[in-house]
Short mmCIF file of C-alpha atoms in Angstrom, two decimals:
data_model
loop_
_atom_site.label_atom_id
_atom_site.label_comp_id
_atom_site.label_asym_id
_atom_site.label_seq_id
_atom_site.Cartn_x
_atom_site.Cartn_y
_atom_site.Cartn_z
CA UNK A 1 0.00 0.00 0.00
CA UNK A 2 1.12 3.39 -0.96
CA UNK A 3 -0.34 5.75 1.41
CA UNK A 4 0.78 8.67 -0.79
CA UNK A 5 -1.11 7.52 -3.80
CA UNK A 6 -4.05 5.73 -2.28
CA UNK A 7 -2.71 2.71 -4.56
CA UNK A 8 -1.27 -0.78 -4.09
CA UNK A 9 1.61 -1.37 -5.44
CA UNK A 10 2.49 -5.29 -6.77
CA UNK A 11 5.20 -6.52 -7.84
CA UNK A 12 5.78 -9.34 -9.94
CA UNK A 13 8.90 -11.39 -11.78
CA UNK A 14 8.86 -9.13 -14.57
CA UNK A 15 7.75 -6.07 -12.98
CA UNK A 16 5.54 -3.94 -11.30
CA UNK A 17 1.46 -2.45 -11.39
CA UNK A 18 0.19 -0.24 -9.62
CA UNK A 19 -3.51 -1.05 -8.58
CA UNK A 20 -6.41 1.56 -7.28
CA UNK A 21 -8.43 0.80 -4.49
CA UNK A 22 -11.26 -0.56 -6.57
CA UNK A 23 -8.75 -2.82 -8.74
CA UNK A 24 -7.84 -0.93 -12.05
CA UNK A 25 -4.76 -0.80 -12.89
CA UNK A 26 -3.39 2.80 -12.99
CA UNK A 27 0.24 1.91 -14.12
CA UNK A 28 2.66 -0.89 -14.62
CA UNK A 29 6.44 -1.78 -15.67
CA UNK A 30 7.79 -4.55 -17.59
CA UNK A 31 10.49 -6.16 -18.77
CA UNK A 32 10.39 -9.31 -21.53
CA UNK A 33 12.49 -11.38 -18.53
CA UNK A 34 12.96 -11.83 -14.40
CA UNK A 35 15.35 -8.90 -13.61
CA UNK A 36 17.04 -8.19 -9.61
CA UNK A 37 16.02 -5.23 -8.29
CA UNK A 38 18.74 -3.50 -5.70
CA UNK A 39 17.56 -3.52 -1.75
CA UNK A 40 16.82 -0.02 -1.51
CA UNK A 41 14.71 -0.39 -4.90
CA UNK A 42 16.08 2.26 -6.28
CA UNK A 43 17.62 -0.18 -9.68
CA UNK A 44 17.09 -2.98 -11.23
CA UNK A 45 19.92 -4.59 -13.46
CA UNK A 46 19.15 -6.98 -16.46
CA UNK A 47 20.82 -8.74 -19.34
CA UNK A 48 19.63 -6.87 -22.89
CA UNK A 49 22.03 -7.52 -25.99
CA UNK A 50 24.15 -9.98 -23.93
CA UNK A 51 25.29 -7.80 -21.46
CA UNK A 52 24.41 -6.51 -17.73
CA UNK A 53 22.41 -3.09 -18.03
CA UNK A 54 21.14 -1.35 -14.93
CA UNK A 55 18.49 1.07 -15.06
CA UNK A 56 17.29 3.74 -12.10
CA UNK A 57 13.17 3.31 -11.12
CA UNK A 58 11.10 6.03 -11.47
CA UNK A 59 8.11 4.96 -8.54
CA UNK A 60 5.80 7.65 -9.36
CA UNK A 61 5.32 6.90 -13.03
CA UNK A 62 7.05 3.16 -13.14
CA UNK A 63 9.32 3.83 -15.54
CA UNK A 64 13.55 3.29 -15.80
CA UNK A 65 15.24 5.90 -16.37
CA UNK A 66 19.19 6.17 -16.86
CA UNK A 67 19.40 2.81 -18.61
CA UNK A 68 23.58 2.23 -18.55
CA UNK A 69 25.49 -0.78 -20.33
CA UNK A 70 27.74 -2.37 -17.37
CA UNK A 71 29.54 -5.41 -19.17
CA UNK A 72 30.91 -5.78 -22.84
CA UNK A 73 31.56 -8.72 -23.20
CA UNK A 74 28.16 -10.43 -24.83
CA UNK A 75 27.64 -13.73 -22.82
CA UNK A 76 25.18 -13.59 -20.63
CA UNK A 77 21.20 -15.04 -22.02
CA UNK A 78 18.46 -12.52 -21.16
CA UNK A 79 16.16 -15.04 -20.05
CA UNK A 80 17.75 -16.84 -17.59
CA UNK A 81 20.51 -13.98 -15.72
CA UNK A 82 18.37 -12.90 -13.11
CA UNK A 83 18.00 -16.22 -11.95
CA UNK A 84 21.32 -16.90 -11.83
CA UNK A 85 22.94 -14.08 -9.81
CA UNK A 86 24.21 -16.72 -6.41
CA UNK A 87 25.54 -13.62 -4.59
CA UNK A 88 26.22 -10.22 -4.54
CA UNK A 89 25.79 -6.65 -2.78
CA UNK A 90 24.78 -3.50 -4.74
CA UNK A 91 28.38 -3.05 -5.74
CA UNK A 92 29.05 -6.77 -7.24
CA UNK A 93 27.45 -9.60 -8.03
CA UNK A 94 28.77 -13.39 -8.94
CA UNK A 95 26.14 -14.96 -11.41
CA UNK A 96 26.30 -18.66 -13.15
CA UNK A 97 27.07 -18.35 -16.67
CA UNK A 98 27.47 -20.83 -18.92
CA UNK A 99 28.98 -23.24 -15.84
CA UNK A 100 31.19 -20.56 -15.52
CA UNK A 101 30.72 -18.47 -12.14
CA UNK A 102 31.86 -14.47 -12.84
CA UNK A 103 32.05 -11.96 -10.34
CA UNK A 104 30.74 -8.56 -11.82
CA UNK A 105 31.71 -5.24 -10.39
CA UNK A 106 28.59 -3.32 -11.24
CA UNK A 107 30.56 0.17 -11.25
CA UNK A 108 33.31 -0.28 -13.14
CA UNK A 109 31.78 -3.46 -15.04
CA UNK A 110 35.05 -5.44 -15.00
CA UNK A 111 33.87 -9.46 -15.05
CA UNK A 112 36.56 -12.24 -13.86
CA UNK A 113 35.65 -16.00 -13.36
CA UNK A 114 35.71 -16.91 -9.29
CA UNK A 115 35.22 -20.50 -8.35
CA UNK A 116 32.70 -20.88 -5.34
CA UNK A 117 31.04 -24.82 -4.59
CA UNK A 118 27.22 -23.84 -5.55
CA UNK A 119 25.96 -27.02 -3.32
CA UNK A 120 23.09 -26.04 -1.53
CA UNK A 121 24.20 -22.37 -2.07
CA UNK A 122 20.51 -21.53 -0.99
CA UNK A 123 20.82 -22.20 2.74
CA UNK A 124 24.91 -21.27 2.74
CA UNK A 125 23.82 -17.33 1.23
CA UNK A 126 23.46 -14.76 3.96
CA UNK A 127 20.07 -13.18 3.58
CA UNK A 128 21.80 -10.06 2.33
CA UNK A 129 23.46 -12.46 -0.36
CA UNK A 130 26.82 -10.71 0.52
CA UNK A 131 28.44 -13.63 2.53
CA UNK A 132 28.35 -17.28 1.29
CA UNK A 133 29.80 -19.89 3.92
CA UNK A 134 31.02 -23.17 3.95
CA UNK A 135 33.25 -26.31 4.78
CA UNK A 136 36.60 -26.98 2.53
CA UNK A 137 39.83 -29.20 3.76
CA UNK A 138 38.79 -28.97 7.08
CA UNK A 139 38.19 -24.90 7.35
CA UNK A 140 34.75 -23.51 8.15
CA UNK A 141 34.76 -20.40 5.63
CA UNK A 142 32.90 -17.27 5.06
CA UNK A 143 33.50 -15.67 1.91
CA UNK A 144 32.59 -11.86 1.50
CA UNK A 145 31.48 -11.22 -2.03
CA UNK A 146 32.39 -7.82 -2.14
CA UNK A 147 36.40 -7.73 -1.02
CA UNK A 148 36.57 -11.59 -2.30
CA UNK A 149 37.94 -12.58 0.93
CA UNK A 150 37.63 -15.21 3.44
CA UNK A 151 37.78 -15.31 6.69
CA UNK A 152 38.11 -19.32 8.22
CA UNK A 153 38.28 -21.52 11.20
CA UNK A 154 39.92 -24.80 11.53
CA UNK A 155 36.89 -27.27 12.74
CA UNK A 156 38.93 -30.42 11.32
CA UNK A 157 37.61 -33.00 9.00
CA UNK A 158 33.40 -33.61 8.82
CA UNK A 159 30.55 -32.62 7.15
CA UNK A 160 28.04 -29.74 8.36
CA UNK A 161 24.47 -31.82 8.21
CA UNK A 162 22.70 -28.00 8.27
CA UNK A 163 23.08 -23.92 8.50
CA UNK A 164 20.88 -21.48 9.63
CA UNK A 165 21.33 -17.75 9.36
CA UNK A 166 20.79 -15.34 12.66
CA UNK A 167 20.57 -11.96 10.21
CA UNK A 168 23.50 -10.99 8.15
CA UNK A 169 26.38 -11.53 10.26
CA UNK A 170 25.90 -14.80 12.00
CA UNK A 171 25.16 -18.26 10.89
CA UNK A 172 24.77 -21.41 12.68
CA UNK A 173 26.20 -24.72 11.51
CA UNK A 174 25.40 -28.15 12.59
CA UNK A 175 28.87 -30.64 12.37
CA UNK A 176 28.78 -33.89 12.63
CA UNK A 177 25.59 -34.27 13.93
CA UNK A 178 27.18 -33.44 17.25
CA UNK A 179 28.71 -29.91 17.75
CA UNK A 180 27.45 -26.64 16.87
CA UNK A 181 29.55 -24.13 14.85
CA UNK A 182 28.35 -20.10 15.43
CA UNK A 183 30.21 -17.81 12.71
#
């Protein structure tokens, strides 16, 4: 609900309407395929051409304005890039391509491949998306997408049954079935 506009305002994976109260739609935005759409909702990026573009939201007449061409290098599908961004902050992103993971600085549009183990990515993501963490050669990792760091802890050899996130910062791990890992 807008309270400013007396409208609601859906959205939906292609874009947005804006509904009156008695159900008409007064406006709407749309794009042929899924897009992301930053945190603060203030831009969306998208793959048009075979590249990432990011475009600014206009909320009062839901249109994009400022449209800008971030990569150049004409790989990634339209259809399917939203879905595939794994991580990322509104400064970078890493998105599957072609089972190729690239990390893509969305200001300066540089792209390099990073190698990050995708299994079960879903429950290993921060809810920000900006920290992905994880068990490798006996290390308990969290990776920061945005400085491409780790930080780790040695918790020897075993396998983490389950995580669970507390917020952004802190995630609980279950090893072993028997001891309880809080990063």
């Amino acid at each position: 609900w807008e309270s400013d506009t007396k409208t609601m305002l859906a959205q939906y994976e292609r874009g947005f309407v804006r509904y009156r109260p008695d159900g008409t739609m007064q406006a709407s935005f749309a794009q042929k395929y899924p897009f992301a759409i930053s945190d603060n909702r203030q831009w969306i990026l998208f793959a048009k051409d075979k590249d990432i573009w990011k475009a600014d939201v206009d909320w009062k007449t839901l249109k994009l304005s400022n449209e800008r061409k971030l990569t150049s290098i004409a790989q990634f599908h339209e259809s399917s890039f939203a879905a595939n961004i794994v991580a990322g902050t509104d400064r970078l992103i890493v998105v599957r391509n072609l089972n190729t993971l690239l990390r893509v600085n969305l200001e300066s549009g540089d792209v390099h491949p990073t190698k990050m183990n995708l299994d079960g990515i879903r429950k290993r993501r921060s809810p920000d998306r900006r920290s992905v963490v994880g068990i490798q050669n006996g290390q308990f990792y969290c990776y920061d997408v945005e400085t491409d760091d780790a930080k780790t802890i040695s918790i020897g050899r075993g396998a983490i049954n389950d995580w669970l996130w507390l917020g952004n910062d802190r995630c609980l791990a279950i090893a072993a079935m028997k001891t309880v890992i809080l990063y």
